[in-house]
Amino acid sequence: MRGIATKITGVVPLFMLFIAGAISAFEDIEKLRIWPLPAEVSHGGRRMYLSQDFKLVTEGSKYKDPSGILKEGFDRMLGVVRLSHVISGDRNSSGSGGSALLQGLHVIISSFTDELEYGADESYKLVVASREKPSYAQLEAKNVYGALHGLQTFSQLCHFSMKKKVIEILMTPWNITDQPRFSYRGLLIDTSRHYLPLPVVKNVIDSMTYAKLNVLHWHIVDSQSFPLEIPSYPKLWNGAYSSSQKYTFEDAAEIVNYARRRGIHVLAEIDVPGHALSWGKGYPSLWPSKNCQEPLDVSSDFTFKVIDGILSDFSKIFKFKFVHLGGDEVNTTCWSTTPRIAQWLKKHRKSEAEAYEYFVLRAQKIALSHGYEIINWEETFNNFGGKLSPKTVVHNWLGTGVVEKVTASGLRCIVSNQDKWYLDHIDSPWQNFYSNEPLANIKDQKQQSLVLGGEVCMWGENIDASDIEQTIWPRAAAAAERLWTPYAKLAKNPDKVTTRLAHFRCLLNQRGVAAAPLVGGGRVVPFEPGSCLAQ
């Protein structure tokens, strides 16, 4: 293929291309070894090398990198490309009189701001090497976060040559134009069922960037524990497992900032009124009674004052436009069996179901008062969808048919159906994650636009710091391509991308991410000695 450019755009062609023999266009795509697959790619057959002092150049860029986000991203990119290898080849030797030596990357960003805004343009264009400056690659983006995506793609074009002991890029010139299919590409982590130390959370965030995921859904608290400090109601922290298994308010701010500098939003969740037993460890009056501790007391104004305090504190650090208020799996029996709450129900002429609706809608109003739009689990829609705030995003997890109903009603939706995108279902293979289509059975374009994207969920009942990475990866990467790559370029048969995904899984391992083998479900072990690429 040396010297011959192939272009892959739009629908995957079915005819055969005659390049060094007949190979199909899809086979050519799979030779690219880029994950997730970009929207448009063309390449040649030339080899180039990175200079030992490969540098970042921003001449002509409107973005001045006031807080160092671009420079940090560039340095991280070089770090994962070099993989701690000693670059000992002749820094000026390219084997072709220097003409194939890349001196640096020229980044041009057209926006002045580095504010991370949901729905902003994440596109980029990458050329290796630039026609104007043949010794430089060129990366163009609307904003710095699109440029970070471009840096991730550039890193996958590079590899360390064991023979020459230099970083090389094969199949140049590269021309890549790329943007995500969906604006919401999420991963949920659960720090209530098992506490996750800060370095583990940060490692998860770093690994998300490699697959271009952009929302960390932080399921912070649940029935089992309340690990986060809430300054307005400090005794909530009493619900933590222990004094060492806690996050300070400053810790949470650090997680948000760490993610933001990598282009990742942090979605905070408090799951009310159910999944909140731990709240009462510090404030027992939040329980219906000492012997019936869940859901939160619907009859008490104090309950809603606490929610207001939490969301007020959240608004100081969690700057994502959405907050998740849960609302799932609410067993209201304690309300009717606790005499004082039963009396309140009678006085207000509410059934248990109507009290559940009242609670969710009152919590929504509190969130709105703090400037948030709301995400709720699908039970809220299934029970009283017509009453939800128009600013609600419904989070599908239970079954099929919900997304169509939600979008037909005019509400937005996020897809996380448990049969395909729950990572704690370790018997579910990566092929299920790849094949799950958020727009399945939705033909109307307006309804399609209301599907913001999807999220894979790493529920924490059976994972902790020791095994979270290999339970997430590589299956989350399969979903990441579904959410990033244009529909027409996705493989109809996921097995067709096995080689490319295996390469990405090995790349994750090389970068220090404990991604499990592809063969089998989640968290599997290698079945025999052999190459990483064969597992």
XYZ file of C-alpha atoms in Angstrom:
535
model
C 0.000 0.000 0.000
C 3.053 2.258 -0.019
C 2.321 5.588 -1.689
C -1.331 4.761 -2.351
C -4.003 6.720 -0.471
C -7.276 5.121 0.490
C -10.267 7.137 1.622
C -13.014 5.816 3.873
C -16.072 8.023 4.210
C -19.812 7.525 4.562
C -21.325 4.050 4.236
C -18.850 1.194 4.252
C -18.490 0.159 0.593
C -19.254 -3.409 -0.376
C -17.169 -3.464 -3.522
C -13.564 -4.490 -3.535
C -10.633 -2.120 -3.721
C -7.573 -3.244 -5.594
C -4.650 -2.121 -3.429
C -1.711 -4.516 -3.372
C -4.278 -7.146 -4.251
C -8.002 -7.008 -3.633
C -9.037 -6.177 -0.079
C -12.429 -4.880 0.986
C -12.914 -1.339 2.226
C -14.039 -2.666 5.568
C -10.904 -4.745 5.890
C -8.948 -1.581 5.129
C -10.820 0.240 7.891
C -9.886 -2.485 10.329
C -6.227 -2.054 9.441
C -6.355 1.536 10.711
C -6.058 0.495 14.370
C -7.916 3.594 15.569
C -10.604 3.336 18.264
C -13.219 4.718 18.158
C -13.276 4.888 14.376
C -13.216 8.495 13.075
C -15.892 9.923 10.814
C -13.609 10.381 7.788
C -10.122 9.010 7.215
C -7.659 8.909 4.371
C -4.077 7.720 4.518
C -1.079 6.847 2.402
C 1.841 4.446 2.714
C 4.744 6.522 3.937
C 6.629 6.192 7.225
C 7.476 9.221 9.380
C 9.325 9.656 12.655
C 8.823 11.938 15.627
C 11.726 14.153 16.551
C 13.040 13.573 20.060
C 12.156 17.197 20.844
C 8.721 16.967 19.200
C 7.025 20.211 20.177
C 3.688 21.948 20.398
C 3.193 25.004 18.177
C 0.117 27.262 18.407
C 0.938 30.044 15.961
C -2.304 31.454 14.500
C -4.519 29.941 17.188
C -7.056 32.221 18.903
C -6.880 30.053 21.992
C -4.030 31.190 24.253
C -4.193 28.262 26.708
C -4.554 30.478 29.802
C -4.789 27.565 32.252
C -2.494 25.129 30.446
C -5.167 22.617 29.388
C -3.743 22.192 25.885
C -0.115 21.992 27.015
C -1.000 19.407 29.676
C -2.948 17.388 27.093
C 0.002 17.522 24.699
C 2.402 16.370 27.410
C 0.070 13.511 28.404
C -0.137 12.482 24.769
C 3.633 12.316 24.468
C 3.752 10.315 27.684
C 1.393 7.597 26.470
C 3.107 7.519 23.077
C 6.559 7.021 24.563
C 5.287 4.478 27.127
C 8.401 4.996 29.257
C 10.617 3.643 26.463
C 14.039 5.176 26.121
C 14.089 7.052 22.826
C 17.678 6.468 21.790
C 17.610 6.622 18.021
C 19.451 9.407 16.220
C 17.184 12.413 16.832
C 17.813 13.741 13.329
C 17.804 10.464 11.436
C 14.782 9.551 9.357
C 16.244 7.356 6.696
C 15.248 9.790 3.989
C 17.415 12.823 4.374
C 15.306 14.268 7.170
C 12.216 14.772 5.008
C 10.222 12.205 7.008
C 10.974 13.706 10.414
C 8.065 15.334 12.270
C 9.325 18.239 14.316
C 6.072 19.034 16.062
C 2.302 19.427 16.093
C 0.725 22.703 14.993
C -2.579 23.193 16.858
C -5.042 25.857 15.716
C -8.123 26.453 17.887
C -10.747 28.983 16.818
C -12.397 29.622 20.219
C -10.887 31.831 22.910
C -12.580 30.096 25.842
C -11.747 26.925 27.723
C -15.129 26.700 29.469
C -16.397 23.133 29.247
C -19.918 23.429 27.862
C -22.199 20.475 27.221
C -23.162 20.218 23.554
C -20.238 22.334 22.364
C -18.511 21.416 19.116
C -16.120 18.499 19.788
C -14.954 18.142 16.192
C -11.371 18.245 14.985
C -9.305 17.873 11.816
C -5.927 16.156 11.890
C -3.377 16.140 9.079
C -0.079 14.246 9.259
C 1.896 15.903 7.771
C 0.774 19.416 6.879
C 1.108 20.465 3.249
C 2.155 23.951 4.324
C 4.672 22.645 6.877
C 5.722 19.121 5.854
C 7.732 18.664 9.017
C 4.672 19.306 11.212
C 1.375 17.610 11.805
C -1.583 19.980 11.982
C -4.598 19.786 14.276
C -7.561 22.153 13.947
C -10.499 22.350 16.351
C -13.298 24.706 17.329
C -12.305 24.518 21.001
C -9.618 23.039 23.191
C -11.692 19.977 24.072
C -12.059 19.022 20.424
C -8.290 19.420 20.198
C -7.878 16.977 23.104
C -9.842 14.396 21.094
C -7.501 15.043 18.191
C -4.491 14.460 20.441
C -5.961 11.101 21.450
C -6.309 10.095 17.813
C -2.786 11.292 17.028
C -1.470 9.158 19.893
C -2.991 6.067 18.289
C -1.204 6.768 15.002
C 2.146 6.626 16.803
C 4.043 3.597 17.996
C 7.484 2.840 19.344
C 9.798 1.103 16.899
C 11.768 -1.504 18.805
C 14.260 -1.763 15.960
C 15.002 1.934 15.516
C 14.136 2.931 19.112
C 12.166 5.922 17.908
C 8.487 6.865 17.655
C 7.143 6.333 14.158
C 3.886 6.918 12.302
C 3.019 4.552 9.489
C 0.771 5.095 6.460
C 1.227 8.868 6.210
C -0.092 11.201 4.980
C -3.120 11.006 7.275
C -6.176 13.191 6.806
C -8.805 12.751 9.531
C -12.018 14.732 9.988
C -13.926 13.679 13.059
C -16.759 14.508 15.432
C -18.983 12.518 17.818
C -22.319 11.074 16.844
C -23.841 11.710 20.299
C -23.126 14.558 22.727
C -23.563 12.375 25.830
C -21.147 9.438 26.080
C -21.105 8.344 29.676
C -19.683 5.956 32.230
C -21.253 5.487 35.682
C -19.152 4.685 38.735
C -20.659 3.786 42.109
C -18.810 4.918 45.246
C -21.485 3.905 47.731
C -21.431 0.117 47.408
C -17.630 0.185 47.524
C -15.488 3.211 48.214
C -13.103 4.072 45.364
C -9.906 5.930 46.396
C -9.173 9.187 44.617
C -6.288 7.796 42.508
C -8.612 5.058 41.246
C -11.271 7.589 40.231
C -8.631 9.651 38.441
C -7.320 6.584 36.624
C -10.859 5.845 35.431
C -11.140 9.418 34.148
C -7.845 9.100 32.265
C -8.956 5.833 30.697
C -12.230 7.433 29.566
C -10.322 9.973 27.502
C -8.643 7.213 25.489
C -12.081 6.083 24.232
C -13.471 9.658 23.937
C -16.130 9.203 26.613
C -17.140 12.601 28.004
C -19.451 12.174 31.035
C -18.487 10.598 34.358
C -21.776 9.802 36.106
C -20.804 9.783 39.771
C -23.337 7.734 41.743
C -21.944 9.132 44.953
C -24.283 7.873 47.660
C -26.795 5.071 48.122
C -28.354 2.973 50.876
C -25.040 1.412 51.870
C -22.896 4.496 52.477
C -22.715 8.293 52.231
C -19.005 9.003 51.617
C -19.200 12.678 50.541
C -18.862 15.655 52.864
C -21.848 18.015 52.641
C -20.948 21.273 54.414
C -24.589 22.310 54.835
C -25.416 19.040 56.633
C -22.119 17.643 57.937
C -23.631 14.694 59.795
C -24.592 13.075 56.476
C -20.933 12.042 56.389
C -21.687 9.739 59.314
C -23.104 7.376 56.720
C -19.616 6.579 55.367
C -18.209 3.097 55.913
C -15.308 4.444 57.955
C -13.322 7.593 58.619
C -10.882 6.722 55.858
C -13.504 5.889 53.238
C -14.694 9.440 52.687
C -14.383 12.265 50.169
C -13.957 15.800 51.460
C -15.783 18.578 49.670
C -12.392 19.620 48.317
C -11.787 16.069 47.052
C -14.988 16.290 45.022
C -13.928 19.655 43.612
C -10.574 18.123 42.647
C -12.283 15.256 40.814
C -14.446 17.728 38.903
C -11.450 19.870 37.990
C -9.331 16.866 37.022
C -12.096 15.656 34.719
C -12.796 19.118 33.292
C -9.189 19.592 32.230
C -9.574 16.392 30.221
C -12.873 17.411 28.603
C -15.067 15.254 30.862
C -18.211 16.446 32.633
C -19.023 15.068 36.083
C -22.688 14.251 36.632
C -23.449 14.072 40.362
C -26.284 11.858 41.571
C -28.307 11.670 44.760
C -30.889 8.913 44.378
C -34.120 10.041 46.073
C -36.416 9.121 47.683
C -35.253 5.487 47.666
C -31.650 4.294 47.928
C -31.094 6.726 50.811
C -30.915 4.693 54.007
C -27.388 5.936 54.729
C -28.666 9.521 55.059
C -30.331 8.653 58.346
C -27.104 7.524 60.006
C -26.393 11.181 60.698
C -29.959 12.486 60.679
C -32.323 9.728 61.889
C -35.346 11.979 61.397
C -34.925 11.449 57.657
C -36.048 7.855 58.146
C -39.760 7.088 58.349
C -38.899 5.280 61.575
C -35.986 3.553 63.290
C -37.266 0.174 62.116
C -38.402 1.314 58.664
C -35.596 3.390 57.208
C -36.336 3.813 53.503
C -37.468 5.747 51.492
C -36.837 9.232 52.867
C -39.666 10.718 54.912
C -42.047 12.336 52.410
C -44.055 14.060 55.151
C -41.202 16.094 56.646
C -40.113 19.503 55.391
C -36.698 18.720 56.877
C -36.208 16.056 54.200
C -36.503 18.663 51.480
C -34.368 21.168 53.386
C -31.581 18.579 53.371
C -32.019 17.977 49.640
C -31.924 21.747 49.121
C -28.715 21.993 51.174
C -27.063 19.180 49.238
C -27.929 20.701 45.872
C -26.866 24.150 47.068
C -23.467 22.708 47.971
C -23.371 20.747 44.707
C -23.896 23.948 42.720
C -20.607 25.298 44.061
C -18.507 22.502 42.542
C -20.558 20.378 40.129
C -20.868 22.746 37.178
C -22.364 20.309 34.667
C -25.773 21.560 33.522
C -27.455 18.375 34.767
C -27.868 16.783 38.172
C -29.177 13.226 38.591
C -31.972 12.814 41.141
C -32.461 9.064 40.790
C -36.057 8.154 41.568
C -35.813 4.435 40.838
C -36.816 1.325 42.774
C -38.907 3.146 45.378
C -40.732 0.819 47.778
C -43.207 3.104 49.535
C -44.438 0.574 52.110
C -42.723 2.382 55.004
C -44.821 5.444 54.316
C -48.125 3.693 54.825
C -46.949 1.543 57.750
C -45.492 4.442 59.731
C -48.443 5.981 61.638
C -47.444 9.652 61.410
C -46.701 9.408 57.675
C -49.888 7.434 57.095
C -51.722 10.273 58.840
C -49.989 12.788 56.565
C -51.038 10.775 53.520
C -54.623 10.760 54.751
C -54.590 14.490 55.526
C -53.270 15.336 52.054
C -55.447 12.719 50.353
C -52.496 11.013 48.722
C -51.900 7.378 47.953
C -48.381 5.974 48.219
C -48.019 6.362 44.446
C -49.163 9.983 44.587
C -46.731 10.664 47.436
C -43.906 9.228 45.306
C -44.885 11.611 42.509
C -45.075 14.520 44.969
C -41.592 13.750 46.282
C -39.942 13.520 42.855
C -41.582 16.695 41.555
C -40.710 18.666 44.696
C -37.087 17.510 44.434
C -37.087 18.553 40.773
C -38.226 22.068 41.700
C -35.385 22.336 44.196
C -32.852 21.291 41.549
C -34.287 23.796 39.079
C -33.972 26.547 41.694
C -30.232 25.877 41.782
C -29.914 26.211 38.012
C -29.793 22.521 37.171
C -31.644 20.550 34.562
C -32.688 17.142 35.835
C -31.992 13.532 34.993
C -34.266 10.881 36.535
C -34.344 7.127 36.167
C -37.133 5.864 33.924
C -39.565 4.780 36.673
C -40.461 8.435 37.143
C -41.534 8.651 33.501
C -43.251 5.271 33.566
C -45.386 6.362 36.528
C -46.085 10.044 35.909
C -44.238 11.114 32.770
C -46.729 13.850 31.959
C -45.999 15.621 35.251
C -42.201 15.764 34.937
C -40.503 19.094 34.308
C -39.893 19.805 30.600
C -36.234 20.098 31.615
C -36.144 16.413 32.558
C -33.908 13.870 30.845
C -35.245 10.342 31.319
C -32.567 7.724 31.981
C -33.635 4.412 30.445
C -32.353 1.272 32.157
C -35.146 -1.254 32.571
C -36.489 -2.326 29.241
C -37.259 -1.769 25.590
C -39.775 0.635 24.151
C -39.142 3.347 26.740
C -36.909 5.524 24.568
C -39.574 5.721 21.854
C -42.233 6.715 24.391
C -40.020 9.291 26.097
C -39.010 11.030 22.881
C -42.574 10.875 21.517
C -43.630 12.828 24.615
C -41.061 15.516 23.822
C -38.641 14.704 26.638
C -34.961 13.910 26.210
C -33.502 10.500 26.948
C -30.257 8.713 27.806
C -29.902 5.001 27.078
C -28.393 2.522 29.565
C -30.565 -0.560 29.089
C -29.343 -3.097 31.623
C -29.417 -6.098 29.300
C -26.712 -4.535 27.105
C -24.932 -1.658 28.879
C -24.597 -2.734 32.512
C -20.948 -3.533 33.129
C -21.715 -5.379 36.362
C -23.413 -8.029 34.209
C -20.081 -9.757 33.745
C -21.579 -12.549 31.654
C -22.384 -9.995 28.925
C -19.679 -10.010 26.191
C -18.330 -6.961 24.443
C -20.355 -7.775 21.324
C -23.541 -6.901 23.225
C -22.092 -3.531 24.137
C -21.084 -2.827 20.538
C -24.441 -3.825 19.034
C -26.674 -1.803 21.360
C -28.182 0.965 19.220
C -29.631 3.979 21.099
C -31.861 4.944 18.163
C -33.300 1.472 17.573
C -36.868 1.682 16.241
C -36.852 5.491 16.252
C -37.366 6.743 12.703
C -38.580 10.301 13.322
C -35.641 12.726 13.142
C -37.048 15.027 15.823
C -37.348 12.104 18.215
C -33.835 10.961 17.328
C -32.505 14.412 18.266
C -33.979 13.989 21.748
C -31.756 10.959 22.421
C -28.713 12.644 23.926
C -26.662 9.453 23.853
C -25.935 6.657 26.243
C -24.025 5.470 29.252
C -22.447 2.231 30.416
C -22.991 1.590 34.116
C -20.364 0.191 36.480
C -22.509 -0.589 39.502
C -20.381 -1.299 42.540
C -21.940 -4.196 44.437
C -19.268 -6.612 43.248
C -16.375 -4.377 42.248
C -13.911 -2.232 44.140
C -10.512 -0.663 43.537
C -8.989 -4.098 42.883
C -11.014 -4.989 39.799
C -12.870 -1.938 38.488
C -10.649 -1.364 35.447
C -10.838 -4.869 34.046
C -14.606 -4.893 34.601
C -15.026 -1.631 32.678
C -12.573 -2.285 29.847
C -12.611 -3.260 27.054
C -16.420 -3.593 27.005
C -16.949 0.124 27.639
C -14.814 0.809 24.569
C -17.243 -1.183 22.439
C -20.076 1.105 23.569
C -17.832 4.150 23.108
C -17.480 3.444 19.392
C -21.267 3.018 19.112
C -21.677 6.485 20.643
C -18.894 8.216 18.705
C -18.698 6.765 15.194
C -21.234 7.585 12.426
C -23.908 4.902 12.230
C -23.107 4.074 8.604
C -19.519 3.195 9.531
C -20.336 0.891 12.430
C -19.930 -2.816 11.824
C -23.223 -4.629 11.386
C -21.510 -7.722 12.763
C -19.417 -6.773 15.805
C -17.068 -9.691 15.273
C -15.702 -7.782 12.284
C -14.041 -5.288 14.633
C -12.444 -7.888 16.905
C -8.902 -7.314 15.673
C -9.105 -3.552 15.998
C -10.681 -3.745 19.473
C -8.047 -6.290 20.557
C -5.400 -3.818 19.460
C -7.079 -1.064 21.495
C -7.319 -3.343 24.514
C -3.579 -4.048 24.271
C -2.970 -0.317 23.900
C -4.888 0.256 27.144
C -2.709 -2.349 28.862
C 0.421 -0.622 27.563
C -0.873 2.644 29.002
C -1.324 1.070 32.413
C -5.055 0.359 32.206
C -5.967 -3.145 33.404
C -8.284 -3.960 30.494
C -9.398 -7.599 30.459
C -9.183 -9.960 27.460
C -11.916 -9.844 24.812
C -12.623 -13.554 24.892
C -15.583 -14.150 27.206
C -17.597 -11.720 29.298
C -16.345 -9.056 31.648
C -13.385 -9.370 33.996
C -12.187 -12.587 32.392
C -8.611 -13.839 32.654
C -6.364 -14.953 29.790
C -7.309 -18.511 28.856
C -3.765 -19.563 27.958
C -0.277 -18.151 27.319
C -0.022 -16.034 24.203
C -0.020 -12.595 22.647
C -2.228 -9.859 24.064
C -3.600 -9.441 20.543
C -4.893 -13.025 20.528
C -6.861 -12.633 23.752
